[in-house]
mmCIF file of N, CA and C in Angstrom:
data_model
loop_
_atom_site.group_PDB
_atom_site.id
_atom_site.type_symbol
_atom_site.label_atom_id
_atom_site.label_comp_id
_atom_site.label_asym_id
_atom_site.label_seq_id
_atom_site.Cartn_x
_atom_site.Cartn_y
_atom_site.Cartn_z
ATOM 1 N N MET W 14 185.867 -18.365 137.997
ATOM 2 C CA MET W 14 185.863 -18.579 139.032
ATOM 3 C C MET W 14 186.955 -18.020 139.833
ATOM 4 N N LYS W 15 186.622 -17.624 140.855
ATOM 5 C CA LYS W 15 187.852 -17.013 142.021
ATOM 6 C C LYS W 15 188.146 -18.193 142.792
ATOM 7 N N PRO W 16 189.509 -18.134 143.195
ATOM 8 C CA PRO W 16 189.675 -19.358 144.001
ATOM 9 C C PRO W 16 189.638 -18.999 145.175
ATOM 10 N N GLU W 17 189.527 -20.082 146.255
ATOM 11 C CA GLU W 17 189.638 -19.629 147.595
ATOM 12 C C GLU W 17 190.994 -19.959 148.254
ATOM 13 N N ILE W 18 190.980 -18.948 149.071
ATOM 14 C CA ILE W 18 192.350 -18.788 149.783
ATOM 15 C C ILE W 18 192.176 -19.764 151.197
ATOM 16 N N LYS W 19 193.179 -20.580 151.306
ATOM 17 C CA LYS W 19 193.442 -21.245 152.550
ATOM 18 C C LYS W 19 194.662 -21.216 152.991
ATOM 19 N N THR W 20 194.634 -21.412 154.582
ATOM 20 C CA THR W 20 195.980 -21.455 155.129
ATOM 21 C C THR W 20 196.197 -23.152 155.640
ATOM 22 N N GLU W 21 197.223 -23.701 155.477
ATOM 23 C CA GLU W 21 197.419 -24.836 155.806
ATOM 24 C C GLU W 21 198.672 -25.117 156.697
ATOM 25 N N ASP W 22 198.643 -26.048 157.735
ATOM 26 C CA ASP W 22 200.003 -26.700 158.141
ATOM 27 C C ASP W 22 200.330 -27.760 157.410
ATOM 28 N N ILE W 23 201.385 -27.537 156.642
ATOM 29 C CA ILE W 23 201.922 -28.699 155.879
ATOM 30 C C ILE W 23 203.011 -29.500 156.633
ATOM 31 N N LYS W 24 202.878 -30.810 156.814
ATOM 32 C CA LYS W 24 203.872 -31.542 157.233
ATOM 33 C C LYS W 24 204.144 -32.832 156.139
ATOM 34 N N LEU W 25 205.570 -32.830 155.674
ATOM 35 C CA LEU W 25 205.730 -33.768 154.667
ATOM 36 C C LEU W 25 206.655 -34.758 155.151
ATOM 37 N N VAL W 26 206.646 -36.030 154.675
ATOM 38 C CA VAL W 26 207.861 -36.916 154.644
ATOM 39 C C VAL W 26 208.235 -37.541 153.296
ATOM 40 N N GLY W 27 209.443 -37.169 153.096
ATOM 41 C CA GLY W 27 209.926 -37.966 151.559
ATOM 42 C C GLY W 27 211.304 -37.684 151.853
ATOM 43 N N LEU W 28 212.113 -37.426 150.697
ATOM 44 C CA LEU W 28 213.570 -37.631 150.374
ATOM 45 C C LEU W 28 213.643 -36.109 149.555
ATOM 46 N N GLN W 29 215.208 -36.408 149.391
ATOM 47 C CA GLN W 29 215.806 -34.866 148.814
ATOM 48 C C GLN W 29 216.927 -35.369 148.297
ATOM 49 N N ALA W 30 217.351 -34.732 147.312
ATOM 50 C CA ALA W 30 218.720 -34.603 146.520
ATOM 51 C C ALA W 30 219.259 -33.213 146.072
ATOM 52 N N VAL W 31 220.506 -33.439 145.756
ATOM 53 C CA VAL W 31 221.120 -32.266 145.235
ATOM 54 C C VAL W 31 221.299 -32.477 143.773
ATOM 55 N N VAL W 32 220.518 -31.609 143.005
ATOM 56 C CA VAL W 32 220.613 -31.681 141.738
ATOM 57 C C VAL W 32 221.521 -30.669 140.956
ATOM 58 N N ASN W 33 222.336 -30.792 140.241
ATOM 59 C CA ASN W 33 223.296 -30.063 139.387
ATOM 60 C C ASN W 33 222.626 -29.886 137.699
ATOM 61 N N PHE W 34 222.207 -28.614 137.504
ATOM 62 C CA PHE W 34 221.459 -28.731 136.056
ATOM 63 C C PHE W 34 222.515 -28.742 134.849
ATOM 64 N N SER W 35 223.622 -28.996 135.175
ATOM 65 C CA SER W 35 224.756 -28.578 134.206
ATOM 66 C C SER W 35 225.169 -29.948 133.744
ATOM 67 N N SER W 36 224.799 -31.063 134.662
ATOM 68 C CA SER W 36 225.384 -32.270 134.667
ATOM 69 C C SER W 36 224.438 -32.907 133.508
ATOM 70 N N GLY W 37 223.103 -32.729 133.032
ATOM 71 C CA GLY W 37 222.057 -33.198 131.831
ATOM 72 C C GLY W 37 221.431 -34.061 132.371
ATOM 73 N N ASP W 38 221.477 -34.695 133.758
ATOM 74 C CA ASP W 38 220.911 -35.741 134.462
ATOM 75 C C ASP W 38 219.639 -35.490 135.170
ATOM 76 N N VAL W 39 219.236 -34.199 135.152
ATOM 77 C CA VAL W 39 217.984 -33.738 135.697
ATOM 78 C C VAL W 39 216.769 -34.724 135.955
ATOM 79 N N GLY W 40 216.378 -35.013 134.854
ATOM 80 C CA GLY W 40 215.151 -35.849 134.580
ATOM 81 C C GLY W 40 215.504 -37.324 135.060
ATOM 82 N N VAL W 41 216.563 -37.773 135.018
ATOM 83 C CA VAL W 41 216.869 -39.245 135.797
ATOM 84 C C VAL W 41 216.953 -38.960 137.132
ATOM 85 N N ILE W 42 217.397 -38.223 137.593
ATOM 86 C CA ILE W 42 217.666 -37.844 138.888
ATOM 87 C C ILE W 42 216.270 -37.923 139.724
ATOM 88 N N LEU W 43 215.333 -36.556 139.274
ATOM 89 C CA LEU W 43 214.159 -36.640 139.619
ATOM 90 C C LEU W 43 213.394 -37.828 139.610
ATOM 91 N N SER W 44 213.482 -38.459 138.584
ATOM 92 C CA SER W 44 212.484 -39.846 138.319
ATOM 93 C C SER W 44 212.867 -40.757 139.535
ATOM 94 N N GLY W 45 214.176 -41.083 139.483
ATOM 95 C CA GLY W 45 214.479 -41.752 140.383
ATOM 96 C C GLY W 45 214.405 -41.323 141.958
ATOM 97 N N LEU W 46 214.319 -40.258 142.233
ATOM 98 C CA LEU W 46 214.017 -39.700 143.662
ATOM 99 C C LEU W 46 212.308 -40.090 143.622
ATOM 100 N N THR W 47 211.595 -40.110 143.164
ATOM 101 C CA THR W 47 209.893 -40.178 142.916
ATOM 102 C C THR W 47 209.771 -41.430 143.248
ATOM 103 N N GLN W 48 210.616 -42.513 142.299
ATOM 104 C CA GLN W 48 210.311 -43.924 142.277
ATOM 105 C C GLN W 48 210.658 -44.555 143.617
ATOM 106 N N LYS W 49 211.832 -43.951 143.989
ATOM 107 C CA LYS W 49 212.166 -44.161 145.529
ATOM 108 C C LYS W 49 211.225 -44.197 146.793
ATOM 109 N N LEU W 50 210.518 -43.029 146.656
ATOM 110 C CA LEU W 50 209.964 -42.628 147.364
ATOM 111 C C LEU W 50 208.329 -43.554 147.506
ATOM 112 N N PHE W 51 208.114 -43.623 146.142
ATOM 113 C CA PHE W 51 206.768 -44.532 146.072
ATOM 114 C C PHE W 51 207.216 -46.011 146.401
ATOM 115 N N GLN W 52 208.341 -46.709 146.388
ATOM 116 C CA GLN W 52 208.620 -47.813 146.804
ATOM 117 C C GLN W 52 208.781 -47.645 148.431
ATOM 118 N N LYS W 53 208.628 -46.958 149.275
ATOM 119 C CA LYS W 53 208.689 -46.779 150.612
ATOM 120 C C LYS W 53 207.497 -46.250 150.991
ATOM 121 N N ILE W 54 206.623 -45.848 150.294
ATOM 122 C CA ILE W 54 205.047 -45.088 150.620
ATOM 123 C C ILE W 54 204.310 -45.511 151.433
ATOM 124 N N ASN W 55 204.419 -47.239 151.518
ATOM 125 C CA ASN W 55 203.702 -47.745 152.554
ATOM 126 C C ASN W 55 203.852 -48.109 154.022
ATOM 127 N N ASP W 56 205.221 -47.574 154.169
ATOM 128 C CA ASP W 56 205.934 -47.802 155.228
ATOM 129 C C ASP W 56 205.590 -46.263 155.985
ATOM 130 N N ILE W 57 205.142 -45.286 155.221
ATOM 131 C CA ILE W 57 204.746 -44.133 155.899
ATOM 132 C C ILE W 57 203.515 -43.911 156.731
ATOM 133 N N PRO W 58 203.688 -43.592 158.116
ATOM 134 C CA PRO W 58 202.454 -43.379 158.632
ATOM 135 C C PRO W 58 201.777 -42.307 158.572
ATOM 136 N N ASN W 59 200.488 -42.434 159.005
ATOM 137 C CA ASN W 59 199.632 -41.005 159.029
ATOM 138 C C ASN W 59 199.785 -40.176 157.641
ATOM 139 N N LYS W 60 199.647 -40.968 156.666
ATOM 140 C CA LYS W 60 199.539 -40.206 155.309
ATOM 141 C C LYS W 60 198.197 -39.382 155.402
ATOM 142 N N SER W 61 198.078 -38.001 154.623
ATOM 143 C CA SER W 61 197.085 -37.422 154.781
ATOM 144 C C SER W 61 195.891 -38.035 153.951
ATOM 145 N N ASP W 62 194.783 -37.597 154.022
ATOM 146 C CA ASP W 62 193.672 -38.505 153.397
ATOM 147 C C ASP W 62 193.622 -37.756 151.863
ATOM 148 N N SER W 63 194.100 -36.469 151.622
ATOM 149 C CA SER W 63 194.212 -35.932 150.486
ATOM 150 C C SER W 63 195.225 -36.501 149.513
ATOM 151 N N LYS W 64 196.133 -37.433 150.150
ATOM 152 C CA LYS W 64 197.227 -38.058 149.319
ATOM 153 C C LYS W 64 197.930 -37.089 148.306
ATOM 154 N N ARG W 65 198.127 -36.028 148.943
ATOM 155 C CA ARG W 65 199.158 -34.976 148.400
ATOM 156 C C ARG W 65 200.405 -35.031 148.274
ATOM 157 N N PHE W 66 201.093 -34.827 147.325
ATOM 158 C CA PHE W 66 202.510 -35.090 146.607
ATOM 159 C C PHE W 66 203.221 -33.603 146.528
ATOM 160 N N PHE W 67 204.103 -33.477 146.945
ATOM 161 C CA PHE W 67 204.896 -32.106 147.174
ATOM 162 C C PHE W 67 205.988 -32.281 146.242
ATOM 163 N N GLY W 68 206.465 -31.431 145.541
ATOM 164 C CA GLY W 68 208.116 -31.387 145.104
ATOM 165 C C GLY W 68 208.540 -29.779 145.435
ATOM 166 N N TYR W 69 209.515 -29.805 145.951
ATOM 167 C CA TYR W 69 210.159 -28.435 146.328
ATOM 168 C C TYR W 69 211.449 -28.037 145.799
ATOM 169 N N TRP W 70 211.844 -27.232 145.081
ATOM 170 C CA TRP W 70 213.028 -26.622 144.839
ATOM 171 C C TRP W 70 213.678 -25.676 145.770
ATOM 172 N N GLN W 71 214.785 -25.749 146.169
ATOM 173 C CA GLN W 71 215.702 -24.680 146.813
ATOM 174 C C GLN W 71 216.801 -24.558 146.172
ATOM 175 N N PHE W 72 216.965 -23.093 145.436
ATOM 176 C CA PHE W 72 218.059 -22.638 144.774
ATOM 177 C C PHE W 72 219.380 -22.736 145.667
ATOM 178 N N VAL W 73 220.283 -23.113 145.417
ATOM 179 C CA VAL W 73 221.502 -23.265 146.019
ATOM 180 C C VAL W 73 222.505 -22.194 145.165
ATOM 181 N N ASP W 74 222.581 -22.305 143.707
ATOM 182 C CA ASP W 74 223.252 -21.436 143.171
ATOM 183 C C ASP W 74 222.592 -21.361 141.879
ATOM 184 N N ASN W 75 223.272 -20.872 140.701
ATOM 185 C CA ASN W 75 222.900 -21.139 139.530
ATOM 186 C C ASN W 75 222.299 -22.090 138.534
ATOM 187 N N ASN W 76 223.420 -23.236 138.779
ATOM 188 C CA ASN W 76 223.269 -24.544 138.430
ATOM 189 C C ASN W 76 222.689 -25.493 139.451
ATOM 190 N N THR W 77 222.717 -25.197 140.603
ATOM 191 C CA THR W 77 222.348 -26.313 141.721
ATOM 192 C C THR W 77 221.246 -26.170 142.548
ATOM 193 N N ARG W 78 220.223 -27.059 142.631
ATOM 194 C CA ARG W 78 219.103 -26.901 143.472
ATOM 195 C C ARG W 78 219.407 -28.230 144.419
ATOM 196 N N VAL W 79 218.613 -27.882 145.632
ATOM 197 C CA VAL W 79 217.994 -29.051 146.549
ATOM 198 C C VAL W 79 216.725 -29.282 146.049
ATOM 199 N N TYR W 80 216.278 -30.562 145.972
ATOM 200 C CA TYR W 80 214.932 -30.972 145.613
ATOM 201 C C TYR W 80 214.550 -31.939 146.616
ATOM 202 N N PHE W 81 213.173 -31.590 147.094
ATOM 203 C CA PHE W 81 212.571 -32.393 147.932
ATOM 204 C C PHE W 81 211.268 -33.167 147.374
ATOM 205 N N ALA W 82 211.049 -34.210 147.495
ATOM 206 C CA ALA W 82 209.990 -35.069 146.849
ATOM 207 C C ALA W 82 209.043 -35.531 148.059
ATOM 208 N N GLY W 83 208.008 -35.357 148.370
ATOM 209 C CA GLY W 83 207.251 -35.891 149.659
ATOM 210 C C GLY W 83 205.719 -36.017 149.561
ATOM 211 N N VAL W 84 205.253 -36.967 150.473
ATOM 212 C CA VAL W 84 203.919 -36.931 150.625
ATOM 213 C C VAL W 84 203.377 -36.135 152.056
ATOM 214 N N GLU W 85 202.181 -35.959 151.991
ATOM 215 C CA GLU W 85 201.677 -34.976 153.061
ATOM 216 C C GLU W 85 201.279 -35.875 154.196
ATOM 217 N N VAL W 86 201.579 -35.611 155.431
ATOM 218 C CA VAL W 86 201.169 -36.546 156.697
ATOM 219 C C VAL W 86 200.422 -35.520 157.533
ATOM 220 N N ASP W 87 199.292 -36.152 158.287
ATOM 221 C CA ASP W 87 198.765 -35.317 159.264
ATOM 222 C C ASP W 87 199.543 -35.082 160.748
ATOM 223 N N SER W 88 200.504 -36.014 160.860
ATOM 224 C CA SER W 88 201.354 -36.116 162.067
ATOM 225 C C SER W 88 202.872 -36.658 161.812
ATOM 226 N N PHE W 89 203.544 -36.443 162.414
ATOM 227 C CA PHE W 89 204.846 -37.160 162.753
ATOM 228 C C PHE W 89 204.772 -38.078 163.561
ATOM 229 N N ASP W 90 203.666 -38.578 164.079
ATOM 230 C CA ASP W 90 203.567 -39.487 165.325
ATOM 231 C C ASP W 90 203.758 -41.007 164.611
ATOM 232 N N GLY W 91 204.561 -41.619 165.296
ATOM 233 C CA GLY W 91 205.281 -43.029 164.546
ATOM 234 C C GLY W 91 206.035 -42.859 163.711
ATOM 235 N N PHE W 92 206.533 -41.847 162.915
ATOM 236 C CA PHE W 92 207.365 -41.881 162.000
ATOM 237 C C PHE W 92 208.968 -41.695 162.478
ATOM 238 N N LYS W 93 209.926 -42.661 161.983
ATOM 239 C CA LYS W 93 211.221 -42.814 162.423
ATOM 240 C C LYS W 93 212.054 -42.538 161.056
ATOM 241 N N TRP W 94 212.918 -41.544 161.436
ATOM 242 C CA TRP W 94 213.685 -41.003 160.490
ATOM 243 C C TRP W 94 214.512 -42.251 159.744
ATOM 244 N N ASP W 95 214.600 -42.160 158.584
ATOM 245 C CA ASP W 95 215.303 -43.589 158.167
ATOM 246 C C ASP W 95 216.579 -43.070 157.364
ATOM 247 N N TYR W 96 217.356 -42.945 157.960
ATOM 248 C CA TYR W 96 218.875 -42.824 157.396
ATOM 249 C C TYR W 96 219.393 -43.547 156.299
ATOM 250 N N GLU W 97 219.294 -44.467 156.351
ATOM 251 C CA GLU W 97 220.021 -45.422 155.289
ATOM 252 C C GLU W 97 219.305 -45.334 154.286
ATOM 253 N N TYR W 98 218.023 -45.013 154.224
ATOM 254 C CA TYR W 98 217.001 -45.098 152.925
ATOM 255 C C TYR W 98 217.055 -43.606 152.527
ATOM 256 N N GLY W 99 217.167 -42.620 153.265
ATOM 257 C CA GLY W 99 217.232 -41.099 153.280
ATOM 258 C C GLY W 99 216.052 -40.483 153.404
ATOM 259 N N LEU W 100 214.959 -41.162 154.083
ATOM 260 C CA LEU W 100 213.577 -40.717 154.280
ATOM 261 C C LEU W 100 213.464 -39.654 155.501
ATOM 262 N N GLY W 101 213.200 -38.541 155.433
ATOM 263 C CA GLY W 101 213.088 -37.618 156.262
ATOM 264 C C GLY W 101 211.616 -36.686 156.244
ATOM 265 N N SER W 102 211.681 -36.209 157.304
ATOM 266 C CA SER W 102 210.465 -35.205 157.610
ATOM 267 C C SER W 102 210.673 -33.782 157.400
ATOM 268 N N TRP W 103 209.829 -32.993 157.135
ATOM 269 C CA TRP W 103 209.773 -31.680 156.883
ATOM 270 C C TRP W 103 208.645 -31.106 157.345
ATOM 271 N N SER W 104 208.574 -30.076 158.364
ATOM 272 C CA SER W 104 207.305 -29.376 158.646
ATOM 273 C C SER W 104 207.360 -28.010 158.026
ATOM 274 N N LEU W 105 206.706 -27.869 157.142
ATOM 275 C CA LEU W 105 206.575 -26.185 156.071
ATOM 276 C C LEU W 105 205.723 -25.318 156.884
ATOM 277 N N GLY W 106 205.177 -25.296 158.214
ATOM 278 C CA GLY W 106 204.476 -24.555 158.744
ATOM 279 C C GLY W 106 203.256 -23.954 158.298
ATOM 280 N N ASP W 107 202.881 -22.834 158.520
ATOM 281 C CA ASP W 107 201.362 -22.457 157.752
ATOM 282 C C ASP W 107 201.789 -21.810 156.468
ATOM 283 N N LEU W 108 201.032 -22.428 155.498
ATOM 284 C CA LEU W 108 201.396 -21.515 154.175
ATOM 285 C C LEU W 108 200.027 -21.268 153.836
ATOM 286 N N ALA W 109 199.975 -20.337 152.734
ATOM 287 C CA ALA W 109 198.757 -19.871 152.185
ATOM 288 C C ALA W 109 198.576 -20.495 150.884
ATOM 289 N N PHE W 110 197.636 -20.852 150.309
ATOM 290 C CA PHE W 110 197.464 -21.112 149.045
ATOM 291 C C PHE W 110 195.893 -20.657 148.428
ATOM 292 N N ALA W 111 196.126 -20.528 147.070
ATOM 293 C CA ALA W 111 194.950 -20.431 146.106
ATOM 294 C C ALA W 111 194.746 -21.701 145.694
ATOM 295 N N VAL W 112 193.290 -22.027 145.852
ATOM 296 C CA VAL W 112 192.698 -23.591 145.549
ATOM 297 C C VAL W 112 191.978 -22.983 144.277
ATOM 298 N N PHE W 113 192.182 -23.625 143.311
ATOM 299 C CA PHE W 113 191.312 -23.546 142.005
ATOM 300 C C PHE W 113 190.554 -24.853 141.490
ATOM 301 N N GLN W 114 189.236 -24.870 141.400
ATOM 302 C CA GLN W 114 188.506 -25.994 140.868
ATOM 303 C C GLN W 114 188.837 -26.327 139.370
ATOM 304 N N ARG W 115 189.388 -27.356 139.039
ATOM 305 C CA ARG W 115 189.865 -27.631 137.706
ATOM 306 C C ARG W 115 188.559 -27.858 137.073
ATOM 307 N N GLN W 116 188.520 -27.397 135.551
ATOM 308 C CA GLN W 116 187.112 -27.767 134.815
ATOM 309 C C GLN W 116 187.880 -28.260 133.634
ATOM 310 N N GLY W 117 187.399 -29.138 132.834
ATOM 311 C CA GLY W 117 187.252 -29.728 131.375
ATOM 312 C C GLY W 117 188.723 -30.491 131.181
ATOM 313 N N LEU W 118 189.101 -31.019 132.503
ATOM 314 C CA LEU W 118 190.448 -31.910 132.661
ATOM 315 C C LEU W 118 190.121 -33.232 133.385
ATOM 316 N N GLU W 119 190.780 -34.018 132.844
ATOM 317 C CA GLU W 119 190.639 -35.440 133.411
ATOM 318 C C GLU W 119 190.503 -35.738 135.111
ATOM 319 N N SER W 120 191.377 -34.854 135.514
ATOM 320 C CA SER W 120 191.678 -34.618 137.000
ATOM 321 C C SER W 120 190.554 -33.819 137.523
ATOM 322 N N THR W 121 189.473 -34.244 138.589
ATOM 323 C CA THR W 121 188.547 -33.039 139.147
ATOM 324 C C THR W 121 189.554 -32.767 140.574
ATOM 325 N N ALA W 122 190.577 -32.942 140.889
ATOM 326 C CA ALA W 122 191.081 -32.742 141.978
ATOM 327 C C ALA W 122 191.461 -31.325 142.289
ATOM 328 N N PRO W 123 191.184 -30.390 143.047
ATOM 329 C CA PRO W 123 191.432 -29.000 143.134
ATOM 330 C C PRO W 123 193.103 -28.813 142.924
ATOM 331 N N LEU W 124 193.310 -27.533 142.384
ATOM 332 C CA LEU W 124 194.951 -27.201 141.976
ATOM 333 C C LEU W 124 195.044 -26.058 143.265
ATOM 334 N N TYR W 125 196.406 -26.746 143.800
ATOM 335 C CA TYR W 125 196.751 -25.570 144.907
ATOM 336 C C TYR W 125 198.109 -24.826 144.186
ATOM 337 N N SER W 126 198.182 -23.886 144.747
ATOM 338 C CA SER W 126 199.151 -23.020 144.214
ATOM 339 C C SER W 126 199.444 -21.998 145.354
ATOM 340 N N GLN W 127 200.693 -22.076 145.930
ATOM 341 C CA GLN W 127 201.025 -21.158 146.988
ATOM 342 C C GLN W 127 201.127 -19.865 146.394
ATOM 343 N N ILE W 128 200.912 -19.100 147.545
ATOM 344 C CA ILE W 128 200.838 -17.670 147.225
ATOM 345 C C ILE W 128 201.572 -17.016 148.207
#
């Protein structure tokens, strides 16, 4: 089955962390970041109906990445940056995705892959 190609303006609210891969604590750091996001999830206004969660890596160097974990929102109206908790917003702008329909898996949600 051919994928559907979609372009979407993606807005996210979430948390980020600097992860050093040589430390050996990568799984602990990412798990902690995700748990922290879910503890604050009910306070995030305008969550998208699709309830899509995003994880994004930005390479800093060979051993270091900045990781962002967030939930999609329809708008930033009513969102207040939470400096103490670390909650911030990020507008990715228009991104193109290939959307595949999953078959034979427990989840029937479409699979998005950025192109």
